mmCIF file of C-alpha atoms in Angstrom:
data_model
loop_
_atom_site.group_PDB
_atom_site.id
_atom_site.type_symbol
_atom_site.label_atom_id
_atom_site.label_comp_id
_atom_site.label_asym_id
_atom_site.label_seq_id
_atom_site.Cartn_x
_atom_site.Cartn_y
_atom_site.Cartn_z
ATOM 1 C CA MET A 28 112.763 95.250 82.857
ATOM 2 C CA GLY A 29 112.555 93.346 85.964
ATOM 3 C CA GLU A 30 114.216 96.588 87.776
ATOM 4 C CA ARG A 31 112.046 96.913 91.059
ATOM 5 C CA LYS A 32 112.390 100.786 91.707
ATOM 6 C CA PRO A 33 112.471 101.743 95.502
ATOM 7 C CA LEU A 34 109.059 103.076 96.733
ATOM 8 C CA ILE A 35 108.926 105.389 99.787
ATOM 9 C CA ALA A 36 105.163 105.868 100.682
ATOM 10 C CA GLY A 37 103.910 108.073 103.166
ATOM 11 C CA ASN A 38 100.092 107.121 104.617
ATOM 12 C CA TRP A 39 99.021 110.072 106.552
ATOM 13 C CA LYS A 40 95.705 108.496 107.785
ATOM 14 C CA MET A 41 93.384 111.329 109.273
ATOM 15 C CA ASN A 42 96.178 113.837 110.247
ATOM 16 C CA LEU A 43 97.535 117.343 109.246
ATOM 17 C CA ASP A 44 95.559 120.100 108.680
ATOM 18 C CA ILE A 45 95.678 121.541 104.725
ATOM 19 C CA GLY A 46 98.265 124.252 105.878
ATOM 20 C CA ASP A 47 100.434 121.487 107.894
ATOM 21 C CA ALA A 48 100.137 119.106 104.817
ATOM 22 C CA VAL A 49 101.412 121.752 102.298
ATOM 23 C CA LYS A 50 104.387 122.717 104.381
ATOM 24 C CA LEU A 51 105.205 119.066 104.479
ATOM 25 C CA VAL A 52 105.175 118.348 101.054
ATOM 26 C CA GLN A 53 107.161 121.329 99.610
ATOM 27 C CA THR A 54 110.111 120.546 102.747
ATOM 28 C CA ILE A 55 109.722 116.790 101.080
ATOM 29 C CA GLY A 56 109.930 118.094 97.611
ATOM 30 C CA ALA A 57 112.703 120.352 98.462
ATOM 31 C CA SER A 58 114.979 117.654 99.830
ATOM 32 C CA LEU A 59 114.748 115.385 96.769
ATOM 33 C CA LYS A 60 117.245 115.280 94.066
ATOM 34 C CA ASP A 61 116.272 115.168 90.257
ATOM 35 C CA ASP A 62 118.281 112.060 89.349
ATOM 36 C CA THR A 63 116.893 110.096 92.622
ATOM 37 C CA ASP A 64 116.812 106.511 91.990
ATOM 38 C CA ARG A 65 113.773 105.854 94.298
ATOM 39 C CA GLU A 66 110.233 106.910 94.015
ATOM 40 C CA VAL A 67 108.218 108.847 96.866
ATOM 41 C CA LEU A 68 104.607 109.200 97.514
ATOM 42 C CA VAL A 69 102.208 110.490 99.887
ATOM 43 C CA ALA A 70 98.532 109.658 100.815
ATOM 44 C CA PRO A 71 96.798 112.816 102.439
ATOM 45 C CA PRO A 72 93.305 112.986 103.679
ATOM 46 C CA PHE A 73 90.833 113.375 100.964
ATOM 47 C CA THR A 74 90.348 117.165 101.946
ATOM 48 C CA SER A 75 93.980 117.995 101.539
ATOM 49 C CA LEU A 76 94.643 116.299 97.891
ATOM 50 C CA PRO A 77 94.020 119.749 95.692
ATOM 51 C CA ALA A 78 96.345 121.706 97.892
ATOM 52 C CA VAL A 79 98.763 118.957 98.233
ATOM 53 C CA LYS A 80 98.837 118.408 94.541
ATOM 54 C CA GLN A 81 99.187 122.205 93.827
ATOM 55 C CA ALA A 82 102.356 122.182 96.363
ATOM 56 C CA ILE A 83 104.131 119.491 94.892
ATOM 57 C CA GLY A 84 104.542 121.694 91.731
ATOM 58 C CA LYS A 85 107.221 119.883 89.667
ATOM 59 C CA ALA A 86 108.706 117.764 92.374
ATOM 60 C CA LYS A 87 108.736 113.898 91.801
ATOM 61 C CA ILE A 88 106.056 113.040 94.362
ATOM 62 C CA PHE A 89 103.199 110.666 93.612
ATOM 63 C CA LEU A 90 99.828 111.083 95.240
ATOM 64 C CA ALA A 91 97.677 108.683 96.241
ATOM 65 C CA GLY A 92 93.897 108.483 98.202
ATOM 66 C CA GLN A 93 93.664 106.329 101.095
ATOM 67 C CA ASN A 94 90.641 104.611 99.876
ATOM 68 C CA MET A 95 87.827 104.637 97.055
ATOM 69 C CA HIS A 96 84.334 103.194 96.385
ATOM 70 C CA TRP A 97 84.354 100.771 93.407
ATOM 71 C CA GLU A 98 81.525 102.393 91.577
ATOM 72 C CA MET A 99 82.027 105.587 89.353
ATOM 73 C CA LYS A 100 79.354 107.621 90.721
ATOM 74 C CA GLY A 101 75.970 107.142 92.534
ATOM 75 C CA ALA A 102 74.184 107.207 95.870
ATOM 76 C CA TYR A 103 77.007 106.563 98.188
ATOM 77 C CA THR A 104 76.795 109.138 100.606
ATOM 78 C CA GLY A 105 80.047 109.719 102.218
ATOM 79 C CA GLU A 106 82.106 107.930 99.551
ATOM 80 C CA ILE A 107 84.427 108.853 96.866
ATOM 81 C CA SER A 108 85.383 107.225 93.357
ATOM 82 C CA GLY A 109 88.514 106.448 91.587
ATOM 83 C CA ARG A 110 87.818 108.951 89.074
ATOM 84 C CA MET A 111 87.267 111.740 91.611
ATOM 85 C CA LEU A 112 90.769 110.957 92.995
ATOM 86 C CA GLN A 113 92.212 111.049 89.624
ATOM 87 C CA GLN A 114 90.573 114.610 88.768
ATOM 88 C CA VAL A 115 92.459 115.797 91.821
ATOM 89 C CA GLY A 116 95.728 114.201 90.549
ATOM 90 C CA CYS A 117 96.038 110.880 92.416
ATOM 91 C CA THR A 118 97.892 108.185 90.409
ATOM 92 C CA HIS A 119 97.835 105.677 93.094
ATOM 93 C CA VAL A 120 95.413 104.588 95.551
ATOM 94 C CA ILE A 121 95.874 102.620 99.035
ATOM 95 C CA LEU A 122 93.127 99.596 99.448
ATOM 96 C CA GLY A 123 92.516 97.302 102.397
ATOM 97 C CA HIS A 124 94.482 98.843 104.920
ATOM 98 C CA SER A 125 94.209 96.990 107.789
ATOM 99 C CA GLU A 126 92.301 99.902 109.550
ATOM 100 C CA ARG A 127 89.818 99.650 106.817
ATOM 101 C CA ARG A 128 89.738 96.169 107.136
ATOM 102 C CA THR A 129 89.386 95.955 111.121
ATOM 103 C CA LEU A 130 87.786 98.999 111.859
ATOM 104 C CA PHE A 131 85.154 99.585 109.260
ATOM 105 C CA GLY A 132 84.678 95.902 108.406
ATOM 106 C CA GLU A 133 85.995 95.874 104.860
ATOM 107 C CA SER A 134 86.385 92.562 103.650
ATOM 108 C CA SER A 135 88.686 91.210 101.157
ATOM 109 C CA GLU A 136 85.964 90.706 98.595
ATOM 110 C CA VAL A 137 85.040 94.505 98.967
ATOM 111 C CA VAL A 138 88.681 95.354 98.286
ATOM 112 C CA ASP A 139 88.632 93.189 95.070
ATOM 113 C CA LEU A 140 85.966 95.212 93.960
ATOM 114 C CA LYS A 141 87.850 98.328 94.394
ATOM 115 C CA VAL A 142 91.170 96.880 93.184
ATOM 116 C CA LYS A 143 89.328 95.913 89.779
ATOM 117 C CA SER A 144 87.705 99.499 89.518
ATOM 118 C CA ALA A 145 91.235 101.108 90.184
ATOM 119 C CA VAL A 146 92.603 99.150 87.583
ATOM 120 C CA PHE A 147 89.779 99.838 85.133
ATOM 121 C CA LEU A 148 90.717 103.612 85.441
ATOM 122 C CA GLY A 149 94.627 103.318 85.259
ATOM 123 C CA LEU A 150 94.966 104.044 89.096
ATOM 124 C CA ILE A 151 97.543 101.941 90.406
ATOM 125 C CA PRO A 152 96.410 100.113 93.578
ATOM 126 C CA ILE A 153 98.673 99.396 96.666
ATOM 127 C CA VAL A 154 96.984 96.611 98.206
ATOM 128 C CA CYS A 155 97.646 95.727 101.664
ATOM 129 C CA VAL A 156 97.757 92.446 103.486
ATOM 130 C CA GLY A 157 98.732 91.511 106.833
ATOM 131 C CA GLU A 158 98.143 89.315 110.052
ATOM 132 C CA SER A 159 97.100 89.772 113.688
ATOM 133 C CA LEU A 160 99.272 89.127 116.516
ATOM 134 C CA GLU A 161 97.124 86.189 117.577
ATOM 135 C CA GLU A 162 97.148 84.919 113.915
ATOM 136 C CA ARG A 163 101.047 84.721 114.131
ATOM 137 C CA GLU A 164 101.571 83.375 117.747
ATOM 138 C CA SER A 165 99.433 80.272 116.383
ATOM 139 C CA GLY A 166 101.480 79.967 113.081
ATOM 140 C CA ARG A 167 98.867 81.046 110.815
ATOM 141 C CA THR A 168 100.494 83.941 109.389
ATOM 142 C CA PHE A 169 101.061 82.220 105.766
ATOM 143 C CA ALA A 170 97.568 80.664 105.747
ATOM 144 C CA VAL A 171 95.976 84.193 106.636
ATOM 145 C CA LEU A 172 98.033 86.107 104.221
ATOM 146 C CA GLU A 173 97.008 83.382 101.464
ATOM 147 C CA ASP A 174 93.251 83.930 102.104
ATOM 148 C CA GLN A 175 93.787 87.525 101.925
ATOM 149 C CA LEU A 176 95.797 87.617 98.614
ATOM 150 C CA ASN A 177 93.582 85.015 97.021
ATOM 151 C CA ALA A 178 90.039 87.087 97.962
ATOM 152 C CA SER A 179 91.511 90.462 97.417
ATOM 153 C CA LEU A 180 93.023 89.936 94.117
ATOM 154 C CA GLN A 181 90.807 87.509 92.642
ATOM 155 C CA ASN A 182 89.280 89.832 89.766
ATOM 156 C CA PHE A 183 92.778 89.307 88.082
ATOM 157 C CA ARG A 184 92.279 85.679 88.038
ATOM 158 C CA ALA A 185 88.953 85.692 86.866
ATOM 159 C CA ASP A 186 89.707 88.413 83.990
ATOM 160 C CA GLU A 187 93.455 89.194 83.455
ATOM 161 C CA LEU A 188 96.620 89.021 84.339
ATOM 162 C CA MET A 189 97.815 90.951 87.234
ATOM 163 C CA PRO A 190 99.390 94.288 85.906
ATOM 164 C CA VAL A 191 102.787 94.600 87.081
ATOM 165 C CA SER A 192 102.173 98.147 88.227
ATOM 166 C CA THR A 193 100.166 96.696 90.921
ATOM 167 C CA ILE A 194 101.902 97.287 94.359
ATOM 168 C CA LEU A 195 101.363 94.994 97.326
ATOM 169 C CA ALA A 196 102.155 96.135 100.515
ATOM 170 C CA TYR A 197 102.689 93.787 103.516
ATOM 171 C CA GLU A 198 101.422 95.234 107.277
ATOM 172 C CA PRO A 199 101.368 93.089 109.909
ATOM 173 C CA ILE A 200 98.573 94.411 112.140
ATOM 174 C CA TRP A 201 100.457 94.059 115.380
ATOM 175 C CA ALA A 202 103.373 96.112 114.115
ATOM 176 C CA ILE A 203 100.939 99.179 113.189
ATOM 177 C CA GLY A 204 101.487 102.433 115.437
ATOM 178 C CA THR A 205 102.465 99.400 118.196
ATOM 179 C CA GLY A 206 106.350 100.424 117.903
ATOM 180 C CA LYS A 207 106.706 96.825 117.244
ATOM 181 C CA THR A 208 108.206 96.061 114.089
ATOM 182 C CA ALA A 209 108.818 92.935 112.372
ATOM 183 C CA SER A 210 112.322 91.954 111.793
ATOM 184 C CA PRO A 211 113.884 92.618 108.869
ATOM 185 C CA GLU A 212 114.438 89.030 108.571
ATOM 186 C CA GLN A 213 110.679 88.223 109.680
ATOM 187 C CA ALA A 214 109.596 90.939 106.718
ATOM 188 C CA GLN A 215 111.703 89.011 104.285
ATOM 189 C CA GLU A 216 110.327 85.746 105.163
ATOM 190 C CA VAL A 217 106.633 86.872 104.351
ATOM 191 C CA HIS A 218 108.146 88.974 101.189
ATOM 192 C CA VAL A 219 109.349 85.698 99.683
ATOM 193 C CA PHE A 220 106.194 84.043 100.701
ATOM 194 C CA VAL A 221 103.963 86.750 98.695
ATOM 195 C CA ARG A 222 106.466 86.952 95.485
ATOM 196 C CA GLU A 223 106.005 82.963 95.368
ATOM 197 C CA TRP A 224 102.452 83.336 95.720
ATOM 198 C CA ILE A 225 102.547 85.536 92.741
ATOM 199 C CA GLY A 226 104.791 83.443 90.765
ATOM 200 C CA LYS A 227 102.389 80.376 91.532
ATOM 201 C CA THR A 228 98.941 82.591 90.991
ATOM 202 C CA PHE A 229 100.372 84.947 87.928
ATOM 203 C CA GLY A 230 103.406 83.211 86.472
ATOM 204 C CA PRO A 231 107.420 84.625 86.431
ATOM 205 C CA VAL A 232 107.146 88.085 85.175
ATOM 206 C CA PRO A 233 104.725 89.605 88.017
ATOM 207 C CA ALA A 234 106.661 87.575 90.299
ATOM 208 C CA ARG A 235 109.923 89.452 89.129
ATOM 209 C CA ASP A 236 108.432 93.077 88.458
ATOM 210 C CA VAL A 237 105.681 93.614 91.246
ATOM 211 C CA ARG A 238 106.852 95.573 94.116
ATOM 212 C CA ILE A 239 106.096 94.427 97.616
ATOM 213 C CA LEU A 240 106.105 97.368 100.307
ATOM 214 C CA TYR A 241 106.797 96.674 104.178
ATOM 215 C CA GLY A 242 104.480 98.600 106.667
ATOM 216 C CA GLY A 243 104.615 98.808 110.580
ATOM 217 C CA SER A 244 106.494 101.489 112.750
ATOM 218 C CA VAL A 245 108.886 102.266 109.770
ATOM 219 C CA LYS A 246 111.221 104.612 111.227
ATOM 220 C CA PRO A 247 114.651 106.338 110.108
ATOM 221 C CA SER A 248 116.612 103.738 112.793
ATOM 222 C CA ASN A 249 115.151 100.666 110.879
ATOM 223 C CA ILE A 250 114.773 101.903 107.151
ATOM 224 C CA LYS A 251 118.304 100.874 106.226
ATOM 225 C CA GLU A 252 118.136 97.278 107.386
ATOM 226 C CA LEU A 253 114.494 96.761 105.991
ATOM 227 C CA MET A 254 115.704 97.948 102.808
ATOM 228 C CA SER A 255 118.701 95.619 102.471
ATOM 229 C CA MET A 256 116.363 92.735 102.445
ATOM 230 C CA PRO A 257 116.232 91.617 98.569
ATOM 231 C CA ASP A 258 112.390 91.130 98.412
ATOM 232 C CA ILE A 259 111.429 94.438 100.159
ATOM 233 C CA ASP A 260 111.047 96.837 97.554
ATOM 234 C CA GLY A 261 109.640 99.918 99.473
ATOM 235 C CA VAL A 262 107.820 100.884 102.697
ATOM 236 C CA LEU A 263 104.256 102.085 103.750
ATOM 237 C CA VAL A 264 105.087 104.590 106.695
ATOM 238 C CA GLY A 265 102.481 105.464 109.108
ATOM 239 C CA GLY A 266 103.371 108.041 111.911
ATOM 240 C CA ALA A 267 106.879 109.023 110.738
ATOM 241 C CA SER A 268 105.569 110.238 107.314
ATOM 242 C CA LEU A 269 103.775 112.962 109.473
ATOM 243 C CA LYS A 270 107.218 114.837 110.447
ATOM 244 C CA ALA A 271 109.588 116.221 107.960
ATOM 245 C CA GLU A 272 112.715 115.321 110.199
ATOM 246 C CA GLU A 273 111.623 111.512 110.291
ATOM 247 C CA PHE A 274 110.041 111.049 106.939
ATOM 248 C CA ILE A 275 113.066 112.751 104.835
ATOM 249 C CA PRO A 276 115.687 110.516 106.357
ATOM 250 C CA ILE A 277 113.583 107.903 105.724
ATOM 251 C CA ILE A 278 113.434 108.528 102.056
ATOM 252 C CA HIS A 279 117.058 109.295 101.740
ATOM 253 C CA TYR A 280 118.029 106.214 103.354
ATOM 254 C CA GLY A 281 121.602 105.262 102.302
ATOM 255 C CA GLU A 282 122.298 108.069 100.599
#
């Protein structure tokens, strides 16, 4: 117990057509060793999920949805439920990504409903939090993150302890797609804060076992340094996960 296996996750966002998605996941799968000490995950667009699942075959690659609705079914035009994600082979779902929060007005309270639904279904949520450049520069990083964590995970406090399979992702908004990266030390400082918050809120076992990923301009040139930090348990990769020649070296860092 207590071993946090590194997780390398690729969020493809609204990119790659079905053929390109299949080719990419086949190339990733062919690069993986059977006895790998890390987990690999991809989150394609909804329309590519069935084809990517088929293309994964026996490779050890987890499949995630990029979002979901909290209800099981109903009159929610344009939405997809967690159960629908499971039916096409998803084991994980990304929730509260900063693009959902900033571009689509998704509040932490809505993220909380989705997290509760995902856990009820047995989907593993990857819950994202992060601060803007203005919030960081005004010294409010920790206050903002604490507010997001409290509101995005409040159902656990109300109903049950946080399952240790839950994954948190720290994504500084100022580092997503901007080419700016939090330094490994900056990221580690925030990850320590998040782990301490978990301990304070849920106790020592989740604090020890819950994985915290870093996301924000992760690339082959900075992955090794990021992963050398004791509280960075993996990465959520955006742009660099769309090209095999960038994502595969990230997956195999340090090998």
